[in-house]
mmCIF file of C-alpha atoms and ligand atoms in Angstrom:
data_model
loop_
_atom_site.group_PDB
_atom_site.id
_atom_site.type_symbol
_atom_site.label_atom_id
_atom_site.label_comp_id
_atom_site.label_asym_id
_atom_site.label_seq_id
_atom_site.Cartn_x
_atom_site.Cartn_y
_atom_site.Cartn_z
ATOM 1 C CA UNK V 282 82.989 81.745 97.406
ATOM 2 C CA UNK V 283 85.042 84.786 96.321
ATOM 3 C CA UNK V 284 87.038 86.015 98.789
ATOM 4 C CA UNK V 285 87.135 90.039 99.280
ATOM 5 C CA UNK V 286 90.398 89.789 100.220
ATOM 6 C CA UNK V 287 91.687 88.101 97.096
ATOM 7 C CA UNK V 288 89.803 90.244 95.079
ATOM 8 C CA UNK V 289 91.641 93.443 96.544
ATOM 9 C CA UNK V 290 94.413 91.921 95.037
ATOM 10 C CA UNK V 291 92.782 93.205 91.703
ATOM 11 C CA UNK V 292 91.984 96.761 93.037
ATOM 12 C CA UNK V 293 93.752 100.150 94.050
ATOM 13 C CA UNK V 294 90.786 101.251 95.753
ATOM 14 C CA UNK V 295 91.902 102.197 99.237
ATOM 15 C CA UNK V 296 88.360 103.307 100.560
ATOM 16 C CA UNK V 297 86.807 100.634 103.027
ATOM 17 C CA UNK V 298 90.032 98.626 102.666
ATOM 18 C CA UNK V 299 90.411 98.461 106.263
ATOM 19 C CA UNK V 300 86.623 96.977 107.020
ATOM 20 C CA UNK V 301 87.642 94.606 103.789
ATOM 21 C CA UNK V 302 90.740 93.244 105.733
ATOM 22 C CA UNK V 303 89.099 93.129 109.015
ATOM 23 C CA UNK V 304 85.825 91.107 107.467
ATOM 24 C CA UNK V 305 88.268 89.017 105.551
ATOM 25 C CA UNK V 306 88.995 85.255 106.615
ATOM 26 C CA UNK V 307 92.768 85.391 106.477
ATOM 27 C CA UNK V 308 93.567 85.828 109.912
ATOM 28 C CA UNK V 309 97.313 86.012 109.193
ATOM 29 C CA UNK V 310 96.187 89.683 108.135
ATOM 30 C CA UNK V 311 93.943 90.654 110.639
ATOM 31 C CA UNK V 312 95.077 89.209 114.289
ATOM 32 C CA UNK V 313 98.759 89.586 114.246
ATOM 33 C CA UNK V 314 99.654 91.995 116.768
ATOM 34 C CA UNK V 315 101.446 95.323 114.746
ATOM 35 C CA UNK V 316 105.495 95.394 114.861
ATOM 36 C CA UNK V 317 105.847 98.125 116.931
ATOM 37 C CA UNK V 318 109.638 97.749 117.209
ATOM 38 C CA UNK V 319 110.524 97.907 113.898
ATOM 39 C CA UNK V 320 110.429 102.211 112.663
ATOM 40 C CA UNK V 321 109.332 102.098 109.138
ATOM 41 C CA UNK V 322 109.433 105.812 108.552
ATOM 42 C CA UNK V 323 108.121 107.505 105.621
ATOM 43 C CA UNK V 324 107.659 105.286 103.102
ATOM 44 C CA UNK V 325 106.345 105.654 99.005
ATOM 45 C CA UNK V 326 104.750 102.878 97.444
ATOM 46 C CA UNK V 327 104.570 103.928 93.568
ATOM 47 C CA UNK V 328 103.308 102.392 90.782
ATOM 48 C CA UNK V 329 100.676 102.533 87.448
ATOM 49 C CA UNK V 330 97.205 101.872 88.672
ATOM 50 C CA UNK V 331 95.968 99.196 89.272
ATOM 51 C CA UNK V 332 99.348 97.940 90.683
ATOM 52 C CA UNK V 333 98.266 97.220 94.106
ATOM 53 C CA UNK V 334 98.993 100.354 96.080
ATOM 54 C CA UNK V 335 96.297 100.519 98.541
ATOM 55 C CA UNK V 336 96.017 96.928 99.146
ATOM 56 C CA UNK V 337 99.712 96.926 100.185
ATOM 57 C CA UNK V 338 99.334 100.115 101.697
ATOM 58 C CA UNK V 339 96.414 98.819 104.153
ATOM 59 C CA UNK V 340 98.432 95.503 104.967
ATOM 60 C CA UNK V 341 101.498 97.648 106.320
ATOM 61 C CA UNK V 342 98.945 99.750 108.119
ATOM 62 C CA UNK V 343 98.264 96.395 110.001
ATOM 63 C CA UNK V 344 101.754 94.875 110.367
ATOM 64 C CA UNK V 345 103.169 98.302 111.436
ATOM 65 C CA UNK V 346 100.982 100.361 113.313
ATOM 66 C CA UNK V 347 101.415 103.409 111.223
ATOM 67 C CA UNK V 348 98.722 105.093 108.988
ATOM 68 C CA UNK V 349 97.728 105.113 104.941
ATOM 69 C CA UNK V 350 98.072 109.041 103.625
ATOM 70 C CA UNK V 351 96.224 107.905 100.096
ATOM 71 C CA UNK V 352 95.794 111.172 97.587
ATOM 72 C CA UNK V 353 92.908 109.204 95.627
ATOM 73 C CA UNK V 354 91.394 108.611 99.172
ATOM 74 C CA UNK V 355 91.630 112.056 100.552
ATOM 75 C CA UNK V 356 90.267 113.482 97.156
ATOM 76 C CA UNK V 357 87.248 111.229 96.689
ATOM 77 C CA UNK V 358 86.693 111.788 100.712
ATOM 78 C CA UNK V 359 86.557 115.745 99.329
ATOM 79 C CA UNK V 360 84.260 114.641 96.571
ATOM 80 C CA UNK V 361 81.981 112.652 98.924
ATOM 81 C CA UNK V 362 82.042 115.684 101.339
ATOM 82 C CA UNK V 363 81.169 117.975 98.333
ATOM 83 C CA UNK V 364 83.768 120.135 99.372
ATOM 84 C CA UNK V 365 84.920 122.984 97.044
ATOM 85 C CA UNK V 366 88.514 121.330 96.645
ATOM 86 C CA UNK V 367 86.193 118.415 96.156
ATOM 87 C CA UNK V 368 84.177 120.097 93.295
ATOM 88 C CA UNK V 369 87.758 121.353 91.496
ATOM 89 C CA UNK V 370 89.009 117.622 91.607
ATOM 90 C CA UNK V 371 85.800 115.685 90.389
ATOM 91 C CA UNK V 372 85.819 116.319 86.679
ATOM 92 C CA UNK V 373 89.714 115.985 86.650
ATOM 93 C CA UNK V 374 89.724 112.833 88.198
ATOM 94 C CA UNK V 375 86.837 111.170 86.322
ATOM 95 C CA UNK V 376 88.493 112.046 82.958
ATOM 96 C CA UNK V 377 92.403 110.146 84.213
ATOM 97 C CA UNK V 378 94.399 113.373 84.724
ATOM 98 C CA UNK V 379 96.006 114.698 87.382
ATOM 99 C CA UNK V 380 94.912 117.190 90.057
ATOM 100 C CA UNK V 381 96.972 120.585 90.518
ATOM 101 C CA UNK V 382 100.314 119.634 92.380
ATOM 102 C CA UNK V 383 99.459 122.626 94.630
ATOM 103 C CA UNK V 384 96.163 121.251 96.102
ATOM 104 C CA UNK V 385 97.761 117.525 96.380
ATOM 105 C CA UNK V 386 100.253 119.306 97.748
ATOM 106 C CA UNK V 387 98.997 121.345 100.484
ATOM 107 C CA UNK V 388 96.596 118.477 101.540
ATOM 108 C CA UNK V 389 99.460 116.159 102.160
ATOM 109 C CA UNK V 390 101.422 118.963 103.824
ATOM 110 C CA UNK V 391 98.403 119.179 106.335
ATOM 111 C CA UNK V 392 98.071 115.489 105.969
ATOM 112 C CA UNK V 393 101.559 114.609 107.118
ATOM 113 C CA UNK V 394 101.412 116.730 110.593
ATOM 114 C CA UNK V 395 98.611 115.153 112.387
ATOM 115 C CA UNK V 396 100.063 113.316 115.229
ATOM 116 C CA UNK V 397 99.339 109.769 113.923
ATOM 117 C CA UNK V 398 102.288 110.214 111.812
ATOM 118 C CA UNK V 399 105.749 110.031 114.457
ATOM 119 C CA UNK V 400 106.531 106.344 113.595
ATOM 120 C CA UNK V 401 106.171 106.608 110.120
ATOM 121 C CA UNK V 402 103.464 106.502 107.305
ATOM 122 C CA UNK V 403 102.582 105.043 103.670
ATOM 123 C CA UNK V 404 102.415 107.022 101.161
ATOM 124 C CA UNK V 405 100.105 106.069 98.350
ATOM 125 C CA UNK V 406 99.894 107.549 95.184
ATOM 126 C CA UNK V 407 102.338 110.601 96.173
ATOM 127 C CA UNK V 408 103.959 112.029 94.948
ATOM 128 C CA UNK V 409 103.013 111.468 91.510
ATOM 129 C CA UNK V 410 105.003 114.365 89.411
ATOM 130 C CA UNK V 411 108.887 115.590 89.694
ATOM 131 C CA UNK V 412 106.995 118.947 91.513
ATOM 132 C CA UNK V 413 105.232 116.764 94.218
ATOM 133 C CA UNK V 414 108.609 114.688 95.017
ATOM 134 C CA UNK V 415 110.286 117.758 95.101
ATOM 135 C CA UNK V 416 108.028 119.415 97.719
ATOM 136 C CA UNK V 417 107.832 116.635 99.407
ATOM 137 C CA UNK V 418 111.592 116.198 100.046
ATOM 138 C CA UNK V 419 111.448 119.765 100.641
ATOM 139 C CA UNK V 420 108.674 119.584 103.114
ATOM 140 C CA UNK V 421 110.409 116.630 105.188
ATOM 141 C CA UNK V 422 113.337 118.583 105.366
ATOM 142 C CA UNK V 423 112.017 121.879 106.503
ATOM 143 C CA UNK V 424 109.656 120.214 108.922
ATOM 144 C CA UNK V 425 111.710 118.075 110.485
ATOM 145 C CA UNK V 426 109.020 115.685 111.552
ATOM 146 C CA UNK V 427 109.719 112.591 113.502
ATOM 147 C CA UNK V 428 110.927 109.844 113.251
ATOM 148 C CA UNK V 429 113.235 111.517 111.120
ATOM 149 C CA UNK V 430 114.071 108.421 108.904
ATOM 150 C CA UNK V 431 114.843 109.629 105.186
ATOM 151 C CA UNK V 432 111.718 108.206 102.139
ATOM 152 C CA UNK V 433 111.981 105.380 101.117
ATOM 153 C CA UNK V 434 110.123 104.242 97.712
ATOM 154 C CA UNK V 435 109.001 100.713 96.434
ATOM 155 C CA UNK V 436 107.624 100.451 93.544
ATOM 156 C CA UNK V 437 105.231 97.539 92.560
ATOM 157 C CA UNK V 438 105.385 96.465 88.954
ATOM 158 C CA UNK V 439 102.600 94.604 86.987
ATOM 159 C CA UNK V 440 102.486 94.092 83.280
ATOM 160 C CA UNK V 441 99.996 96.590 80.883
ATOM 161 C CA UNK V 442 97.728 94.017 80.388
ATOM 162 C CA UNK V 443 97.231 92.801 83.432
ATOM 163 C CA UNK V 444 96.274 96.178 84.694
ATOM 164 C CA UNK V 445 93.714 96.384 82.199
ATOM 165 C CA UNK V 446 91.928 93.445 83.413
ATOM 166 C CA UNK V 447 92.094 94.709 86.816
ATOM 167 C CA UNK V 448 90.943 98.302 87.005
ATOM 168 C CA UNK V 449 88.481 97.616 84.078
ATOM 169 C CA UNK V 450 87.095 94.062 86.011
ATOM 170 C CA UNK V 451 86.642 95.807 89.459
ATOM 171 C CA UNK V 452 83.540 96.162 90.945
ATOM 172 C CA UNK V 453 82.631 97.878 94.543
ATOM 173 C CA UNK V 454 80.014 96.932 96.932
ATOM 174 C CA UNK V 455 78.910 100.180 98.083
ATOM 175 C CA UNK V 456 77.798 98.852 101.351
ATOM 176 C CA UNK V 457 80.632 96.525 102.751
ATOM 177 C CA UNK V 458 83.282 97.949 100.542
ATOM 178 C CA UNK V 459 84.687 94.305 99.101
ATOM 179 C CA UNK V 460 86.273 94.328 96.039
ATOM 180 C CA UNK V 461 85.422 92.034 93.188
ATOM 181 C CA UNK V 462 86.940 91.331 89.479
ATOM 182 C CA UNK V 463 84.535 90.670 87.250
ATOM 183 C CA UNK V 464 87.676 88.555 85.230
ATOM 184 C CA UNK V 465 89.727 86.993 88.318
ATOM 185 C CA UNK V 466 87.099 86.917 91.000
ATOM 186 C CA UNK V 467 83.553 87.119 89.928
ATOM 187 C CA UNK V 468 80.803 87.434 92.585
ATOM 188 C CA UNK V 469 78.814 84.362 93.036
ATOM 189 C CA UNK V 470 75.808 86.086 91.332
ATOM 190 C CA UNK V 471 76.631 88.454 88.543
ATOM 191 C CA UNK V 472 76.485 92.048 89.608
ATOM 192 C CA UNK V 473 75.763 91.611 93.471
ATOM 193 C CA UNK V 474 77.810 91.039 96.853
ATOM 194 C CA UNK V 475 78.936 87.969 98.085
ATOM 195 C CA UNK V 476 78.335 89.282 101.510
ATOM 196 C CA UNK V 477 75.217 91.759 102.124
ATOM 197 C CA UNK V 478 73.296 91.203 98.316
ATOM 198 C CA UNK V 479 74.109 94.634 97.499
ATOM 199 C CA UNK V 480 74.272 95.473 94.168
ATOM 200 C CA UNK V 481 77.877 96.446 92.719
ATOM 201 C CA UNK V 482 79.357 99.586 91.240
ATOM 202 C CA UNK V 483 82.026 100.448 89.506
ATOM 203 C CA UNK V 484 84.712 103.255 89.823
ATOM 204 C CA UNK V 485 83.895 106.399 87.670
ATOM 205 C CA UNK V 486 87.575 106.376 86.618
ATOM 206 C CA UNK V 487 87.572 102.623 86.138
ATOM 207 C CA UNK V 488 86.900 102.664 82.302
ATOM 208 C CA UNK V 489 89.140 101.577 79.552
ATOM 209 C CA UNK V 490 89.141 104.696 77.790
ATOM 210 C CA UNK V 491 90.101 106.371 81.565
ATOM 211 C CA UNK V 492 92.900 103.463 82.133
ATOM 212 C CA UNK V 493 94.334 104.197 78.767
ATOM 213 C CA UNK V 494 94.352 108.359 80.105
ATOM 214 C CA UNK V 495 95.707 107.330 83.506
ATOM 215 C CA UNK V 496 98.566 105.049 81.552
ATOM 216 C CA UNK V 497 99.579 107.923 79.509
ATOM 217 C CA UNK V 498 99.451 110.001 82.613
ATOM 218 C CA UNK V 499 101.237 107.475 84.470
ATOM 219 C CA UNK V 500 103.894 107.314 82.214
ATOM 220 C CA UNK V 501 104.722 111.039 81.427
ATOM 221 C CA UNK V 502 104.677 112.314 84.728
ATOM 222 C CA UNK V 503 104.893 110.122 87.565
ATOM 223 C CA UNK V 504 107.846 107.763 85.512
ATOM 224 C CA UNK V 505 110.093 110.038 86.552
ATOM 225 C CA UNK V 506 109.501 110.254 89.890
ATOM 226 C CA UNK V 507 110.256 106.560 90.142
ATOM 227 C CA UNK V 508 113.222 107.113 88.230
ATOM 228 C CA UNK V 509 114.085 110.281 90.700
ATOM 229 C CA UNK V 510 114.107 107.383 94.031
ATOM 230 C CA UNK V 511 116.130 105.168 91.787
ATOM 231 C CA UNK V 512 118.408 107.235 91.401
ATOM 232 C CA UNK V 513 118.786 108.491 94.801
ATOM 233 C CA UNK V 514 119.364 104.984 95.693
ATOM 234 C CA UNK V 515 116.347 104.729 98.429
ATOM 235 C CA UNK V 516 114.624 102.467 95.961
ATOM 236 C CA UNK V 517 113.562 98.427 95.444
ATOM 237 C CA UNK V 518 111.018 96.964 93.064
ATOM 238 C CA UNK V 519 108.129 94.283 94.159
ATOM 239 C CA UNK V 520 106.660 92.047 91.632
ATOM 240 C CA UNK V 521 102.976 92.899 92.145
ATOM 241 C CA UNK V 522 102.020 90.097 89.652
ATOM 242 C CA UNK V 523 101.966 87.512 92.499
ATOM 243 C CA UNK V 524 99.425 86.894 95.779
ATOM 244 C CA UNK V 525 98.637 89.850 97.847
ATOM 245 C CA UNK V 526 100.360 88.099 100.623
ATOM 246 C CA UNK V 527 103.677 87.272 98.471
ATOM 247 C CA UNK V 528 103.866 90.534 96.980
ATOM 248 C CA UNK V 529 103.462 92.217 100.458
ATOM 249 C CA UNK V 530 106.216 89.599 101.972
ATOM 250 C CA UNK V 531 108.543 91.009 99.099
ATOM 251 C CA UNK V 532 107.573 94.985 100.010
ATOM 252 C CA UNK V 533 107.928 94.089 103.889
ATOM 253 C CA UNK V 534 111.773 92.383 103.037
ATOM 254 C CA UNK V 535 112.377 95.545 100.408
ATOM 255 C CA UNK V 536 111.586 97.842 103.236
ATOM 256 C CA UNK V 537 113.807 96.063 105.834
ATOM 257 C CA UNK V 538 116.789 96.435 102.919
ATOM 258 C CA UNK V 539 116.325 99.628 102.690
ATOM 259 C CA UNK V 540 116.429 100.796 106.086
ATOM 260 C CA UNK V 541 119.453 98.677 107.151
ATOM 261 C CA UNK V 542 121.022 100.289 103.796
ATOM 262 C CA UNK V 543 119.838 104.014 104.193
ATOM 263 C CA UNK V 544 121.562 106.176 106.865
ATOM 264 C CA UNK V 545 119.480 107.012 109.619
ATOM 265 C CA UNK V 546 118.781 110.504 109.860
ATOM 266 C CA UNK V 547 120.541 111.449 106.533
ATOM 267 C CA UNK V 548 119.716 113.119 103.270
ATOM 268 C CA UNK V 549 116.074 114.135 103.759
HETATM 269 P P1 AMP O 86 94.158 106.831 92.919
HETATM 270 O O1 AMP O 86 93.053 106.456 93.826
HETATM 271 O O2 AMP O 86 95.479 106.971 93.622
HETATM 272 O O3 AMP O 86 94.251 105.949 91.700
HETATM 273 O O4 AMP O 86 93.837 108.298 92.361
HETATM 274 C C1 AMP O 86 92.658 108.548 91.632
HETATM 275 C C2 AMP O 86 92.787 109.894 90.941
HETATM 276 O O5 AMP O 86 92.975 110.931 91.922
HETATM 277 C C3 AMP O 86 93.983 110.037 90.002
HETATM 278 O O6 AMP O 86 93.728 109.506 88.710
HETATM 279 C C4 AMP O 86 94.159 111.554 89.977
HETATM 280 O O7 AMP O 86 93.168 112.184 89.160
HETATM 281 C C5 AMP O 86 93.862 111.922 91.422
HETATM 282 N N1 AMP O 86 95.091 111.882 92.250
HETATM 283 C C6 AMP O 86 95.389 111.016 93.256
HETATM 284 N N2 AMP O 86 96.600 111.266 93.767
HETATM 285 C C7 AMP O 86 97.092 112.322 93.064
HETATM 286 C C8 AMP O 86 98.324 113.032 93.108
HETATM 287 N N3 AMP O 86 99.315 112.700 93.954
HETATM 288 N N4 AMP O 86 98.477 114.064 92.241
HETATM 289 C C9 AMP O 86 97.512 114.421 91.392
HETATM 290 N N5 AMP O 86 96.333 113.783 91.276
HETATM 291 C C10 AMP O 86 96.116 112.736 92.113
#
């Protein structure tokens, strides 16, 4: 039988990711108890999509304790909610470009002060442009939020065609939110959950001609914000062309590295 959780190894779709992991039957994932001594801080995880993002993203939300802040969540919640930030984004996001830095913007700024946020967070898929990274540092600064730990950034890294394959292959379940791959990890019948018989969908943005958008996207403006971490030296790589659970052993030892190595405190 497919499993969901494999399957979200083929996705970057963070909605229902938690119910996904919880329903899953890797119980390495969902019984540990979180790592509450360990402060992770703020903490980027960048990449094209399709890398992996919000599948890694959800696991650290278990191992840590310390909430997801997901753009493409928070947008698509605004689309769902019909919202009129909602309404602006829609047609932007179903044709692979970006949304205005100043909306992404000021919902992370809200985003990032809700009191779920003192031990540290994930961010996923932010900031995506030289403008966003440089609010962002900005904001940290200027807010001085707890726990006061500088950003971090990992980036995962999986080859151009296998993205393809994955954002192009996935399919939803509407209902129970598991995440299928029509090429890696089929559903036992074509077309319908494994788990409730609910018949799958696909992301509006998951098309080739919207991957190849998103890629050219990806490449022009959010490069160089990887290249901006890099270069601050806050930075490690993750081959995301392995197991969920190997690539998110290799983000969990990046992010250990890079706290012992960072300052505490320094360079916001
Ligand atoms: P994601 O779920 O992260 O792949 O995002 C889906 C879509 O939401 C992207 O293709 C963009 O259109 C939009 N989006 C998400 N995050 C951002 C961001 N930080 N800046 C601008 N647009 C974003």
């Amino acid at each position: 039988m497919a499993s969901p959780l494999r399957a979200a190894a083929f996705a970057d779709d963070a909605a229902g990711r938690q119910d996904k992991l919880k329903n899953s039957d890797s119980a390495s994932h969902s019984t540990a108890p979180a790592d509450t001594f360990f402060l992770p801080g703020p903490v980027l995880l960048l990449g094209a999509p399709g890398v992996g993002k919000g599948t890694q993203a959800q696991l650290l939300v278990t191992r840590y304790g310390i909430p997801q802040i997901s753009t493409g969540d928070l947008l698509r919640g605004n689309i769902a909610r019909g919202t009129e930030l909602g309404l602006k984004a829609k047609a932007i996001m179903s044709s692979g470009r970006l949304v205005d830095d100043g909306i992404v913007n000021q919902m992370v700024l809200h985003r990032l002060q809700e009191n779920d946020t003192h031990r540290g967070y994930i961010l996923d898929g932010y900031p995506r442009t030289l403008d966003q990274a440089s609010f962002l540092d900005a904001t940290l600064a200027s807010l001085d939020l707890p726990p006061r730990l500088p950003v971090v950034a990992i980036s995962i890294v999986v080859a151009y065609d296998q993205l393809l394959q994955r954002i192009t292959g996935r399919r939803i379940c509407p209902t129970c939110k598991s995440i299928y791959n029509i090429h890696f990890n089929p559903p036992q019948v074509e077309g319908v959950c494994d788990l409730d018989a609910c018949a799958l969908t696909q992301r509006a943005d998951d098309t080739e001609p919207v991957f190849i958008e998103r890629m050219r996207t990806f490449e022009e403006q959010t490069a160089p914000v990887i290249a901006h971490y890099r270069a601050l030296g806050r930075f490690e790589e993750a081959d995301g062309d392995q197991s969920v659970d190997a690539v998110n052993a290799a983000i969990q030892t990046a992010l250990l590295l890079l706290r012992q190595q960072v300052p505490q405190a320094a360079g916001r």
